[in-house]
Amino acid sequence: MAGGDRDLTGRRILLGVAGGIAAYKVVEVARRLTRLGASVHVAMTHSASRFVGSLTFETLTRNKVLTDVMELDAASEIVHVELGKRVDLIVIAPATANLIARLAHGLAEDPITVTALASPAPLLIIPAMDHHMWANAATQANVETLRERGAHILLPVRGELASGEVGWGRMQEPEAIVEAVCAQFGPGPLAGRKILVTAGGTREPIDPVRYIGNHSSGKMGLAVAQEAARRGADVTLLYGAISVPLSAGIKAEHTPTAADMAAAVQRIAKDCDALVMAAAVADYRPASIASQKIKKGTDLTLQLTSTTDILSSIAGLPLIKVGFAAETEQLLSAARDKLRRKQLDLIVANDVTAEGSGFGSNTNQVTILGRDGSMEELPLLTKTEVAARILDRVQELFDERS
Ligand code: CTP
């Protein structure tokens, strides 16, 4: 399960829902937080209730939803003031540009801002908006103001927006939001663990302008790094060529070639508790790199030489090692062979020709094979969910070893 075995029993959370299309995803956040034991109190703006009905939240959380600033409770107390005093955390999702502006300026004219203003509880803000609105200097200044006052911001990601355009501004997925909420309440299950993750494809230079590369996007490795960080691990990310942005807050080192990545892994892995090797490392590189651009002429033959097999080169280290096997045929037997040959604890096998599992896709259908002979076939999941499943297994191995 994404989020591991986090327990929010006894935690009181105010979930502020503002008016954006992402409000429908926050229904899932309310459900998950409630399932983890939290007492979730939803406050909605008028425009939020045009996207999702308050009854949906009320049914899931079993708590009355605050929709009216002027509401009094049975003891004639002002509901929002009392609620603000009692909650341990205020989570605002989706936080629209307008809501963020009101929060930053102390305006109290809707059930969310009026409660937040009256509350000493920490704020976790989950923005969601059009990418132009997110990039606007006014929004950025407002976010900065809130951050300076101690608010935590779960930054939006790049993706498809309500307008149909692609850009920064898309709200993080419910599982990421739940993890961020859990993180507010204490160390995650991987706190104190050092995890090294590799991502993306290596590029092996032919001459100053050309290289041999592959189609890896880096999405899977980045998802593992983000998920491990969310669970409290001290993460180092080594990345080759990637087509998605790095997350702020994760230590990252660019290792463009297989040799760069090998040297970095050998340097860092000895101090780590686990390595997740999601990078697509070239098996061959040009035997020599031309110092000048190679000119067009007759047919050209490139001589290739093997690169270091990074996982095999650290087989003697005691850390938990997770490899990937991206195959186009005989998936499981090839993966089992790699697991044994590279002395891994786990290998994540995926058929890159299967629908929804190719390079650059946001989803992946994998089977996780263990050194102990275990085989866990997962359904088609988002890469974030796959990352969560892999880390669940890594956590189990840590537990077994300690
Ligand atoms: N890997 C590595 N060093 C390399 C090549 C691959 O550490 N030089 C790692 C990958 O990051 C992955 C695992 O080994 O975790 C399997 O990679 P893959 O390319 O599938 O395996 P290869 O050993 O290269 O085998 P083949 O190309 O024959 O399938």
PDB file of N, CA and C and ligand atoms in Angstrom, residues 198 277-283 307-312 322-327 338 341-342 347, ligand 1:
ATOM      1  N   THR A 198      19.224   5.333  -8.918  1.00  0.00           N
ATOM      2  CA  THR A 198      19.707   5.812 -10.214  1.00  0.00           C
ATOM      3  C   THR A 198      18.529   5.889 -11.167  1.00  0.00           C
ATOM      4  N   MET A 277      18.430   0.500  -8.579  1.00  0.00           N
ATOM      5  CA  MET A 277      19.139   0.797  -9.828  1.00  0.00           C
ATOM      6  C   MET A 277      18.127   0.823 -10.990  1.00  0.00           C
ATOM      7  N   ALA A 278      17.454   1.962 -11.122  1.00  0.00           N
ATOM      8  CA  ALA A 278      16.426   2.067 -12.165  1.00  0.00           C
ATOM      9  C   ALA A 278      16.982   2.624 -13.471  1.00  0.00           C
ATOM     10  N   ALA A 279      18.230   3.056 -13.455  1.00  0.00           N
ATOM     11  CA  ALA A 279      18.802   3.666 -14.674  1.00  0.00           C
ATOM     12  C   ALA A 279      18.946   2.633 -15.786  1.00  0.00           C
ATOM     13  N   ALA A 280      18.801   3.120 -17.004  1.00  0.00           N
ATOM     14  CA  ALA A 280      19.068   2.287 -18.180  1.00  0.00           C
ATOM     15  C   ALA A 280      20.509   2.574 -18.584  1.00  0.00           C
ATOM     16  N   VAL A 281      21.387   1.710 -18.134  1.00  0.00           N
ATOM     17  CA  VAL A 281      22.822   1.938 -18.328  1.00  0.00           C
ATOM     18  C   VAL A 281      23.257   1.276 -19.637  1.00  0.00           C
ATOM     19  N   ALA A 282      24.015   2.012 -20.432  1.00  0.00           N
ATOM     20  CA  ALA A 282      24.502   1.441 -21.693  1.00  0.00           C
ATOM     21  C   ALA A 282      25.420   0.262 -21.400  1.00  0.00           C
ATOM     22  N   ASP A 283      25.288  -0.787 -22.179  1.00  0.00           N
ATOM     23  CA  ASP A 283      26.180  -1.943 -22.018  1.00  0.00           C
ATOM     24  C   ASP A 283      27.472  -1.762 -22.820  1.00  0.00           C
ATOM     25  N   THR A 307      30.858  -1.598 -21.131  1.00  0.00           N
ATOM     26  CA  THR A 307      30.943  -0.708 -19.960  1.00  0.00           C
ATOM     27  C   THR A 307      31.017  -1.589 -18.709  1.00  0.00           C
ATOM     28  N   THR A 308      31.265  -0.953 -17.594  1.00  0.00           N
ATOM     29  CA  THR A 308      31.255  -1.699 -16.317  1.00  0.00           C
ATOM     30  C   THR A 308      29.820  -2.078 -15.983  1.00  0.00           C
ATOM     31  N   ASP A 309      29.601  -3.307 -15.555  1.00  0.00           N
ATOM     32  CA  ASP A 309      28.274  -3.656 -15.038  1.00  0.00           C
ATOM     33  C   ASP A 309      28.243  -3.159 -13.592  1.00  0.00           C
ATOM     34  N   ILE A 310      27.466  -2.105 -13.387  1.00  0.00           N
ATOM     35  CA  ILE A 310      27.529  -1.389 -12.106  1.00  0.00           C
ATOM     36  C   ILE A 310      27.077  -2.291 -10.949  1.00  0.00           C
ATOM     37  N   LEU A 311      25.936  -2.925 -11.118  1.00  0.00           N
ATOM     38  CA  LEU A 311      25.429  -3.777 -10.031  1.00  0.00           C
ATOM     39  C   LEU A 311      26.425  -4.890  -9.700  1.00  0.00           C
ATOM     40  N   SER A 312      26.964  -5.530 -10.736  1.00  0.00           N
ATOM     41  CA  SER A 312      27.914  -6.624 -10.465  1.00  0.00           C
ATOM     42  C   SER A 312      29.157  -6.098  -9.755  1.00  0.00           C
ATOM     43  N   VAL A 322      18.393  -3.478  -5.479  1.00  0.00           N
ATOM     44  CA  VAL A 322      17.212  -3.707  -6.314  1.00  0.00           C
ATOM     45  C   VAL A 322      17.579  -3.346  -7.746  1.00  0.00           C
ATOM     46  N   GLY A 323      17.382  -4.287  -8.647  1.00  0.00           N
ATOM     47  CA  GLY A 323      17.651  -4.021 -10.061  1.00  0.00           C
ATOM     48  C   GLY A 323      16.359  -3.999 -10.850  1.00  0.00           C
ATOM     49  N   PHE A 324      16.461  -3.578 -12.082  1.00  0.00           N
ATOM     50  CA  PHE A 324      15.316  -3.596 -13.000  1.00  0.00           C
ATOM     51  C   PHE A 324      15.690  -4.475 -14.177  1.00  0.00           C
ATOM     52  N   ALA A 325      14.711  -5.126 -14.731  1.00  0.00           N
ATOM     53  CA  ALA A 325      14.951  -5.876 -15.963  1.00  0.00           C
ATOM     54  C   ALA A 325      13.888  -5.459 -16.965  1.00  0.00           C
ATOM     55  N   ALA A 326      14.271  -4.602 -17.878  1.00  0.00           N
ATOM     56  CA  ALA A 326      13.355  -4.163 -18.935  1.00  0.00           C
ATOM     57  C   ALA A 326      13.598  -5.100 -20.110  1.00  0.00           C
ATOM     58  N   GLU A 327      12.610  -5.929 -20.395  1.00  0.00           N
ATOM     59  CA  GLU A 327      12.825  -6.969 -21.398  1.00  0.00           C
ATOM     60  C   GLU A 327      11.802  -6.853 -22.523  1.00  0.00           C
ATOM     61  N   LYS A 338      19.155 -12.378 -14.168  1.00  0.00           N
ATOM     62  CA  LYS A 338      19.851 -11.149 -13.734  1.00  0.00           C
ATOM     63  C   LYS A 338      19.910 -11.047 -12.215  1.00  0.00           C
ATOM     64  N   ARG A 341      22.691 -13.455 -11.271  1.00  0.00           N
ATOM     65  CA  ARG A 341      23.997 -13.039 -11.774  1.00  0.00           C
ATOM     66  C   ARG A 341      24.524 -11.799 -11.060  1.00  0.00           C
ATOM     67  N   LYS A 342      23.613 -10.848 -10.792  1.00  0.00           N
ATOM     68  CA  LYS A 342      24.040  -9.570 -10.198  1.00  0.00           C
ATOM     69  C   LYS A 342      23.909  -9.571  -8.675  1.00  0.00           C
ATOM     70  N   ILE A 347      14.352  -7.927  -8.007  1.00  0.00           N
ATOM     71  CA  ILE A 347      14.438  -7.385  -9.361  1.00  0.00           C
ATOM     72  C   ILE A 347      13.024  -7.076  -9.834  1.00  0.00           C
TER      73      ILE A 347
HETATM   74  N1  CTP B   1      22.894  -2.340 -15.040  1.00  0.00           N
HETATM   75  C1  CTP B   1      24.078  -2.030 -14.432  1.00  0.00           C
HETATM   76  N2  CTP B   1      25.188  -1.782 -15.185  1.00  0.00           N
HETATM   77  C2  CTP B   1      25.153  -1.902 -16.511  1.00  0.00           C
HETATM   78  C3  CTP B   1      23.956  -2.269 -17.154  1.00  0.00           C
HETATM   79  C4  CTP B   1      22.844  -2.478 -16.385  1.00  0.00           C
HETATM   80  O1  CTP B   1      24.130  -1.940 -13.207  1.00  0.00           O
HETATM   81  N3  CTP B   1      26.259  -1.655 -17.201  1.00  0.00           N
HETATM   82  C5  CTP B   1      21.722  -2.572 -14.205  1.00  0.00           C
HETATM   83  C6  CTP B   1      20.479  -1.816 -14.645  1.00  0.00           C
HETATM   84  O2  CTP B   1      20.396  -0.540 -14.034  1.00  0.00           O
HETATM   85  C7  CTP B   1      19.352  -2.709 -14.176  1.00  0.00           C
HETATM   86  C8  CTP B   1      19.960  -4.105 -14.274  1.00  0.00           C
HETATM   87  O3  CTP B   1      21.383  -3.926 -14.295  1.00  0.00           O
HETATM   88  O4  CTP B   1      18.991  -2.479 -12.850  1.00  0.00           O
HETATM   89  C9  CTP B   1      19.563  -4.856 -15.492  1.00  0.00           C
HETATM   90  O5  CTP B   1      19.840  -4.074 -16.629  1.00  0.00           O
HETATM   91  P1  CTP B   1      19.683  -4.694 -18.082  1.00  0.00           P
HETATM   92  O6  CTP B   1      20.146  -3.687 -19.091  1.00  0.00           O
HETATM   93  O7  CTP B   1      18.307  -5.242 -18.228  1.00  0.00           O
HETATM   94  O8  CTP B   1      20.679  -5.900 -17.938  1.00  0.00           O
HETATM   95  P2  CTP B   1      22.011  -6.252 -18.624  1.00  0.00           P
HETATM   96  O9  CTP B   1      22.893  -6.855 -17.602  1.00  0.00           O
HETATM   97  O10 CTP B   1      22.550  -5.081 -19.344  1.00  0.00           O
HETATM   98  O11 CTP B   1      21.564  -7.417 -19.590  1.00  0.00           O
HETATM   99  P3  CTP B   1      21.031  -7.426 -21.097  1.00  0.00           P
HETATM  100  O12 CTP B   1      21.397  -6.116 -21.694  1.00  0.00           O
HETATM  101  O13 CTP B   1      21.730  -8.587 -21.678  1.00  0.00           O
HETATM  102  O14 CTP B   1      19.547  -7.636 -21.018  1.00  0.00           O
END
